[in-house]
Amino acid sequence: MAIIMDGNGRWAQARGLPRSMGHYFGAEAARRIVRQAARAGVTHLTLFGFSSENWRRPATEIADLMHLLRNYLRRDVAALHENGVRLRVIGAREGLAPDIVALIDRAEQRTAANAGLTLTIALNYGGRADLATAARRLAEAAVAGSLDPAAIDETALAGALPSAPLPDPDLLIRTGGEQRISNFLLWQLAYAEMLFVERFWPDFSVEDFAAAITEFRRRDRRFGSLKANMV
Ligand code: IPE
Ligand code: IPE
Ligand code: MG
């Protein structure tokens, strides 16, 4: 499962609060949904925390977001670890503050052997950059003579993605009412079921999460084939 956690700013604005408060309660929603996903037996949850395009926001808002991220990495990793969660971060480490990179490294190492929910947080992540890096890696291997260009297939490209080995999400949820991907997991979302919900992310509840799973179960996934009973 993958989630584009959108609508923090509008949630705050609707209450006459600063956008930073929306991000604060957005982080609370993330804690709630991570806990619930683990309980519900979800194996992989990927959260879009900060896109490579979010640097276009005002410096004060970026600072607020990084502050919340630091808090999360400092205060929440112990509880995640106790609950068997494996934490991974995808996205470009370059551009993130060195202390945040160190916190990420430590959290990933600490939780690496956990066998419960794999929680992947996308930070400074862009789907196109992910694909471009994979292309560059394959080209370098080809030039170095260790890879035959004829051997470059979907498996090779998927394996060369910096986000690998992230499995393809079965379900993508985007909160906040916008119906777009915003450069999230372009490769992996090829056959994901998409669910766009109006609710702003800070209001996204355990009940909304359960309703999303119920809706997903109703979907008829064909992967280009026909319904099972029509074959
Ligand atoms: C999502 O909420 C959080 C991030 C993108 C980091 P927004 O901040 O995009 O909230 P809206 O879309 O402006 O309401
Ligand atoms: C997508 O939300 C990124 C995250 C939720 C982290 P945005 O708010 O940045 O997306 P756009 O700008 O509306 O497409
Ligand atoms: Mg937004």
CSV table of C-alpha atoms and ligand atoms in Angstrom, one decimal:
chain,number,residue,atom,x,y,z
A,1,MET,CA,0.0,0.0,0.0
A,2,ALA,CA,1.2,3.5,-0.8
A,3,ILE,CA,-0.2,6.8,0.4
A,4,ILE,CA,0.2,10.4,-0.9
A,5,MET,CA,-0.5,12.2,2.4
A,6,ASP,CA,-1.9,15.4,1.0
A,7,GLY,CA,-4.1,18.3,2.3
A,8,ASN,CA,-2.2,19.3,5.5
A,9,GLY,CA,-2.0,23.0,4.5
A,10,ARG,CA,-5.7,23.2,3.5
A,11,TRP,CA,-6.7,21.4,6.7
A,12,ALA,CA,-5.0,24.1,8.7
A,13,GLN,CA,-6.2,27.0,6.5
A,14,ALA,CA,-9.8,25.8,6.9
A,15,ARG,CA,-9.3,26.2,10.7
A,16,GLY,CA,-7.6,29.6,10.5
A,17,LEU,CA,-4.3,27.9,11.6
A,18,PRO,CA,-0.8,28.2,10.2
A,19,ARG,CA,0.1,25.5,7.6
A,20,SER,CA,2.7,24.3,10.1
A,21,MET,CA,-0.1,23.1,12.4
A,22,GLY,CA,-1.5,21.1,9.5
A,23,HIS,CA,1.9,19.4,9.1
A,24,TYR,CA,2.0,18.7,12.9
A,25,PHE,CA,-1.4,17.0,12.8
A,26,GLY,CA,-0.4,15.3,9.5
A,27,ALA,CA,2.5,13.7,11.4
A,28,GLU,CA,0.0,12.5,14.0
A,29,ALA,CA,-2.1,11.0,11.3
A,30,ALA,CA,0.9,9.2,9.9
A,31,ARG,CA,1.6,7.7,13.3
A,32,ARG,CA,-2.0,6.5,13.6
A,33,ILE,CA,-2.1,4.9,10.2
A,34,VAL,CA,1.3,3.2,10.5
A,35,ARG,CA,0.1,1.6,13.8
A,36,GLN,CA,-3.1,0.5,12.1
A,37,ALA,CA,-1.4,-0.8,9.0
A,38,ALA,CA,0.9,-3.0,11.2
A,39,ARG,CA,-2.2,-4.2,13.1
A,40,ALA,CA,-4.1,-5.0,9.9
A,41,GLY,CA,-1.2,-7.1,8.7
A,42,VAL,CA,-0.2,-4.8,5.8
A,43,THR,CA,3.3,-6.0,4.7
A,44,HIS,CA,4.5,-2.8,3.0
A,45,LEU,CA,3.4,0.7,3.5
A,46,THR,CA,5.0,3.5,1.6
A,47,LEU,CA,4.3,7.1,2.6
A,48,PHE,CA,5.1,10.2,0.5
A,49,GLY,CA,6.6,12.5,3.0
A,50,PHE,CA,8.4,15.1,0.9
A,51,SER,CA,8.8,15.3,-2.9
A,52,SER,CA,11.8,16.5,-4.8
A,53,GLU,CA,9.4,19.3,-5.9
A,54,ASN,CA,8.5,20.4,-2.4
A,55,TRP,CA,11.8,22.4,-2.2
A,56,ARG,CA,9.8,25.0,-4.2
A,57,ARG,CA,7.9,25.9,-1.0
A,58,PRO,CA,8.9,28.8,1.3
A,59,ALA,CA,12.0,28.1,3.4
A,60,THR,CA,10.0,28.4,6.6
A,61,GLU,CA,7.6,25.7,5.6
A,62,ILE,CA,10.5,23.4,4.5
A,63,ALA,CA,12.1,24.0,7.9
A,64,ASP,CA,8.9,23.1,9.7
A,65,LEU,CA,8.6,19.9,7.7
A,66,MET,CA,12.3,19.0,8.4
A,67,HIS,CA,11.7,19.7,12.1
A,68,LEU,CA,8.8,17.3,12.2
A,69,LEU,CA,10.9,14.7,10.4
A,70,ARG,CA,13.7,15.0,12.9
A,71,ASN,CA,11.3,14.6,15.7
A,72,TYR,CA,9.8,11.5,14.1
A,73,LEU,CA,13.2,9.9,13.5
A,74,ARG,CA,14.4,10.7,17.1
A,75,ARG,CA,11.2,9.8,19.0
A,76,ASP,CA,9.3,7.2,17.0
A,77,VAL,CA,12.0,4.7,15.9
A,78,ALA,CA,12.2,2.9,19.2
A,79,ALA,CA,8.5,2.2,19.2
A,80,LEU,CA,8.6,1.1,15.6
A,81,HIS,CA,11.5,-1.2,16.4
A,82,GLU,CA,9.6,-2.8,19.3
A,83,ASN,CA,6.7,-3.4,17.0
A,84,GLY,CA,8.8,-5.2,14.5
A,85,VAL,CA,8.6,-2.5,11.9
A,86,ARG,CA,11.4,-2.2,9.4
A,87,LEU,CA,12.0,1.4,8.3
A,88,ARG,CA,13.4,2.3,5.0
A,89,VAL,CA,13.8,5.7,3.4
A,90,ILE,CA,13.8,6.2,-0.4
A,91,GLY,CA,14.7,9.4,-2.3
A,92,ALA,CA,17.8,11.4,-2.7
A,93,ARG,CA,19.9,11.7,0.4
A,94,GLU,CA,21.8,14.6,-1.2
A,95,GLY,CA,19.9,17.7,-0.3
A,96,LEU,CA,18.8,16.5,3.1
A,97,ALA,CA,20.7,17.9,6.2
A,98,PRO,CA,23.6,15.7,7.3
A,99,ASP,CA,22.0,15.1,10.8
A,100,ILE,CA,18.8,13.9,9.1
A,101,VAL,CA,20.8,11.5,6.9
A,102,ALA,CA,22.6,10.2,10.0
A,103,LEU,CA,19.2,9.6,11.8
A,104,ILE,CA,17.9,7.8,8.7
A,105,ASP,CA,21.0,5.6,8.5
A,106,ARG,CA,20.8,4.7,12.1
A,107,ALA,CA,17.0,4.0,12.0
A,108,GLU,CA,17.4,1.8,8.9
A,109,GLN,CA,20.3,-0.2,10.5
A,110,ARG,CA,18.5,-0.6,13.8
A,111,THR,CA,15.3,-2.0,12.2
A,112,ALA,CA,16.9,-3.9,9.3
A,113,ALA,CA,16.3,-7.3,10.7
A,114,ASN,CA,12.6,-6.7,11.6
A,115,ALA,CA,10.1,-9.0,9.9
A,116,GLY,CA,6.9,-7.0,10.5
A,117,LEU,CA,5.5,-4.1,8.5
A,118,THR,CA,8.1,-2.6,6.1
A,119,LEU,CA,7.5,1.1,6.4
A,120,THR,CA,9.1,3.1,3.5
A,121,ILE,CA,9.1,6.8,3.7
A,122,ALA,CA,9.8,8.8,0.5
A,123,LEU,CA,11.8,11.9,1.3
A,124,ASN,CA,13.2,14.2,-1.3
A,125,TYR,CA,11.8,11.6,-3.7
A,126,GLY,CA,10.8,11.9,-7.3
A,127,GLY,CA,9.7,9.1,-9.5
A,128,ARG,CA,11.4,10.5,-12.6
A,129,ALA,CA,14.7,10.9,-10.8
A,130,ASP,CA,14.4,7.3,-9.6
A,131,LEU,CA,14.0,6.1,-13.2
A,132,ALA,CA,16.8,8.4,-14.5
A,133,THR,CA,19.2,7.0,-11.9
A,134,ALA,CA,18.3,3.4,-12.9
A,135,ALA,CA,18.9,4.3,-16.6
A,136,ARG,CA,22.3,5.8,-15.6
A,137,ARG,CA,23.3,2.7,-13.6
A,138,LEU,CA,22.4,0.4,-16.4
A,139,ALA,CA,24.3,2.6,-18.9
A,140,GLU,CA,27.4,2.6,-16.7
A,141,ALA,CA,27.3,-1.2,-16.4
A,142,ALA,CA,26.9,-1.5,-20.2
A,143,VAL,CA,29.8,0.9,-20.9
A,144,ALA,CA,31.9,-1.0,-18.3
A,145,GLY,CA,31.2,-4.2,-20.2
A,146,SER,CA,29.4,-6.0,-17.3
A,147,LEU,CA,26.0,-5.7,-18.8
A,148,ASP,CA,24.8,-6.6,-22.3
A,149,PRO,CA,22.3,-3.9,-23.5
A,150,ALA,CA,20.2,-6.7,-25.0
A,151,ALA,CA,19.8,-8.0,-21.4
A,152,ILE,CA,18.1,-4.8,-20.2
A,153,ASP,CA,14.5,-5.8,-19.6
A,154,GLU,CA,11.8,-4.9,-17.1
A,155,THR,CA,13.4,-7.0,-14.3
A,156,ALA,CA,16.8,-5.3,-14.9
A,157,LEU,CA,15.4,-1.8,-14.8
A,158,ALA,CA,13.3,-2.5,-11.7
A,159,GLY,CA,16.3,-3.9,-10.0
A,160,ALA,CA,18.4,-0.8,-10.9
A,161,LEU,CA,15.9,1.6,-9.3
A,162,PRO,CA,17.3,3.3,-6.2
A,163,SER,CA,13.9,2.5,-4.6
A,164,ALA,CA,14.4,-1.2,-5.2
A,165,PRO,CA,13.4,-3.7,-3.9
A,166,LEU,CA,10.1,-1.9,-3.2
A,167,PRO,CA,7.2,-4.2,-4.3
A,168,ASP,CA,4.6,-2.7,-6.6
A,169,PRO,CA,1.8,-1.3,-4.4
A,170,ASP,CA,-1.6,-2.9,-4.9
A,171,LEU,CA,-3.3,0.2,-3.7
A,172,LEU,CA,-2.5,3.9,-3.9
A,173,ILE,CA,-4.4,6.2,-1.7
A,174,ARG,CA,-4.2,10.0,-2.1
A,175,THR,CA,-6.0,12.2,0.4
A,176,GLY,CA,-6.9,15.8,0.0
A,177,GLY,CA,-9.0,15.6,-3.1
A,178,GLU,CA,-6.4,16.0,-5.9
A,179,GLN,CA,-6.4,13.3,-8.5
A,180,ARG,CA,-2.8,13.1,-9.6
A,181,ILE,CA,0.4,11.2,-8.9
A,182,SER,CA,2.7,14.2,-8.3
A,183,ASN,CA,5.8,12.2,-9.4
A,184,PHE,CA,5.4,9.5,-6.9
A,185,LEU,CA,6.3,5.8,-7.7
A,186,LEU,CA,6.0,6.1,-11.4
A,187,TRP,CA,7.4,2.7,-12.2
A,188,GLN,CA,5.8,0.8,-9.4
A,189,LEU,CA,2.3,2.2,-9.8
A,190,ALA,CA,1.8,0.7,-13.3
A,191,TYR,CA,-1.1,-1.6,-12.1
A,192,ALA,CA,-2.0,-0.1,-8.7
A,193,GLU,CA,-5.6,0.5,-7.8
A,194,MET,CA,-6.0,4.2,-7.2
A,195,LEU,CA,-8.2,5.6,-4.5
A,196,PHE,CA,-8.6,9.4,-4.3
A,197,VAL,CA,-10.3,10.6,-1.1
A,198,GLU,CA,-11.6,14.1,-0.3
A,199,ARG,CA,-10.6,13.9,3.4
A,200,PHE,CA,-7.5,16.0,4.3
A,201,TRP,CA,-4.7,13.9,5.6
A,202,PRO,CA,-4.8,15.1,9.2
A,203,ASP,CA,-8.4,13.9,9.4
A,204,PHE,CA,-7.6,10.5,7.8
A,205,SER,CA,-8.9,8.0,10.4
A,206,VAL,CA,-8.5,4.4,11.2
A,207,GLU,CA,-12.1,4.0,9.8
A,208,ASP,CA,-11.1,5.7,6.6
A,209,PHE,CA,-8.2,3.3,6.3
A,210,ALA,CA,-10.5,0.3,6.8
A,211,ALA,CA,-13.0,1.8,4.3
A,212,ALA,CA,-10.1,2.1,1.7
A,213,ILE,CA,-9.2,-1.6,2.2
A,214,THR,CA,-12.9,-2.6,1.8
A,215,GLU,CA,-13.1,-0.5,-1.4
A,216,PHE,CA,-9.9,-2.2,-2.7
A,217,ARG,CA,-11.3,-5.6,-2.1
A,218,ARG,CA,-14.3,-4.7,-4.3
A,219,ARG,CA,-12.1,-3.8,-7.2
A,220,ASP,CA,-11.8,-6.2,-10.1
A,221,ARG,CA,-8.1,-6.3,-11.1
A,222,ARG,CA,-7.5,-7.7,-14.5
A,223,PHE,CA,-3.9,-6.8,-15.4
A,224,GLY,CA,-4.9,-6.7,-19.1
A,225,SER,CA,-6.5,-10.1,-19.0
A,226,LEU,CA,-10.2,-10.9,-18.5
A,227,LYS,CA,-12.2,-11.6,-15.5
A,228,ALA,CA,-11.5,-15.1,-14.1
A,229,ASN,CA,-15.0,-16.4,-15.0
A,230,MET,CA,-14.7,-15.1,-18.5
A,231,VAL,CA,-11.6,-16.9,-19.5
B,1,IPE,C1,1.0,17.4,2.2
B,1,IPE,O1,0.2,18.5,2.5
B,1,IPE,C2,2.3,17.5,2.9
B,1,IPE,C3,3.5,17.7,2.0
B,1,IPE,C4,3.4,17.9,0.7
B,1,IPE,C5,4.8,17.8,2.6
B,1,IPE,P1,0.3,19.9,1.7
B,1,IPE,O2,1.3,20.8,2.5
B,1,IPE,O3,0.6,19.7,0.3
B,1,IPE,O4,-1.2,20.4,1.9
B,1,IPE,P2,-2.0,21.2,0.8
B,1,IPE,O5,-2.1,20.3,-0.4
B,1,IPE,O6,-1.4,22.5,0.6
B,1,IPE,O7,-3.3,21.3,1.5
B,2,IPE,C1,2.6,15.5,-3.0
B,2,IPE,O1,1.8,16.5,-2.6
B,2,IPE,C2,3.8,15.3,-2.2
B,2,IPE,C3,3.6,14.8,-0.8
B,2,IPE,C4,2.4,14.5,-0.3
B,2,IPE,C5,4.7,14.7,0.0
B,2,IPE,P1,2.0,18.0,-3.2
B,2,IPE,O2,1.0,18.8,-2.4
B,2,IPE,O3,3.4,18.4,-3.2
B,2,IPE,O4,1.5,17.8,-4.7
B,2,IPE,P2,1.0,18.8,-5.7
B,2,IPE,O5,1.9,20.0,-5.7
B,2,IPE,O6,-0.4,19.3,-5.3
B,2,IPE,O7,0.9,18.1,-7.0
B,3,MG,MG,-0.5,19.4,-1.4
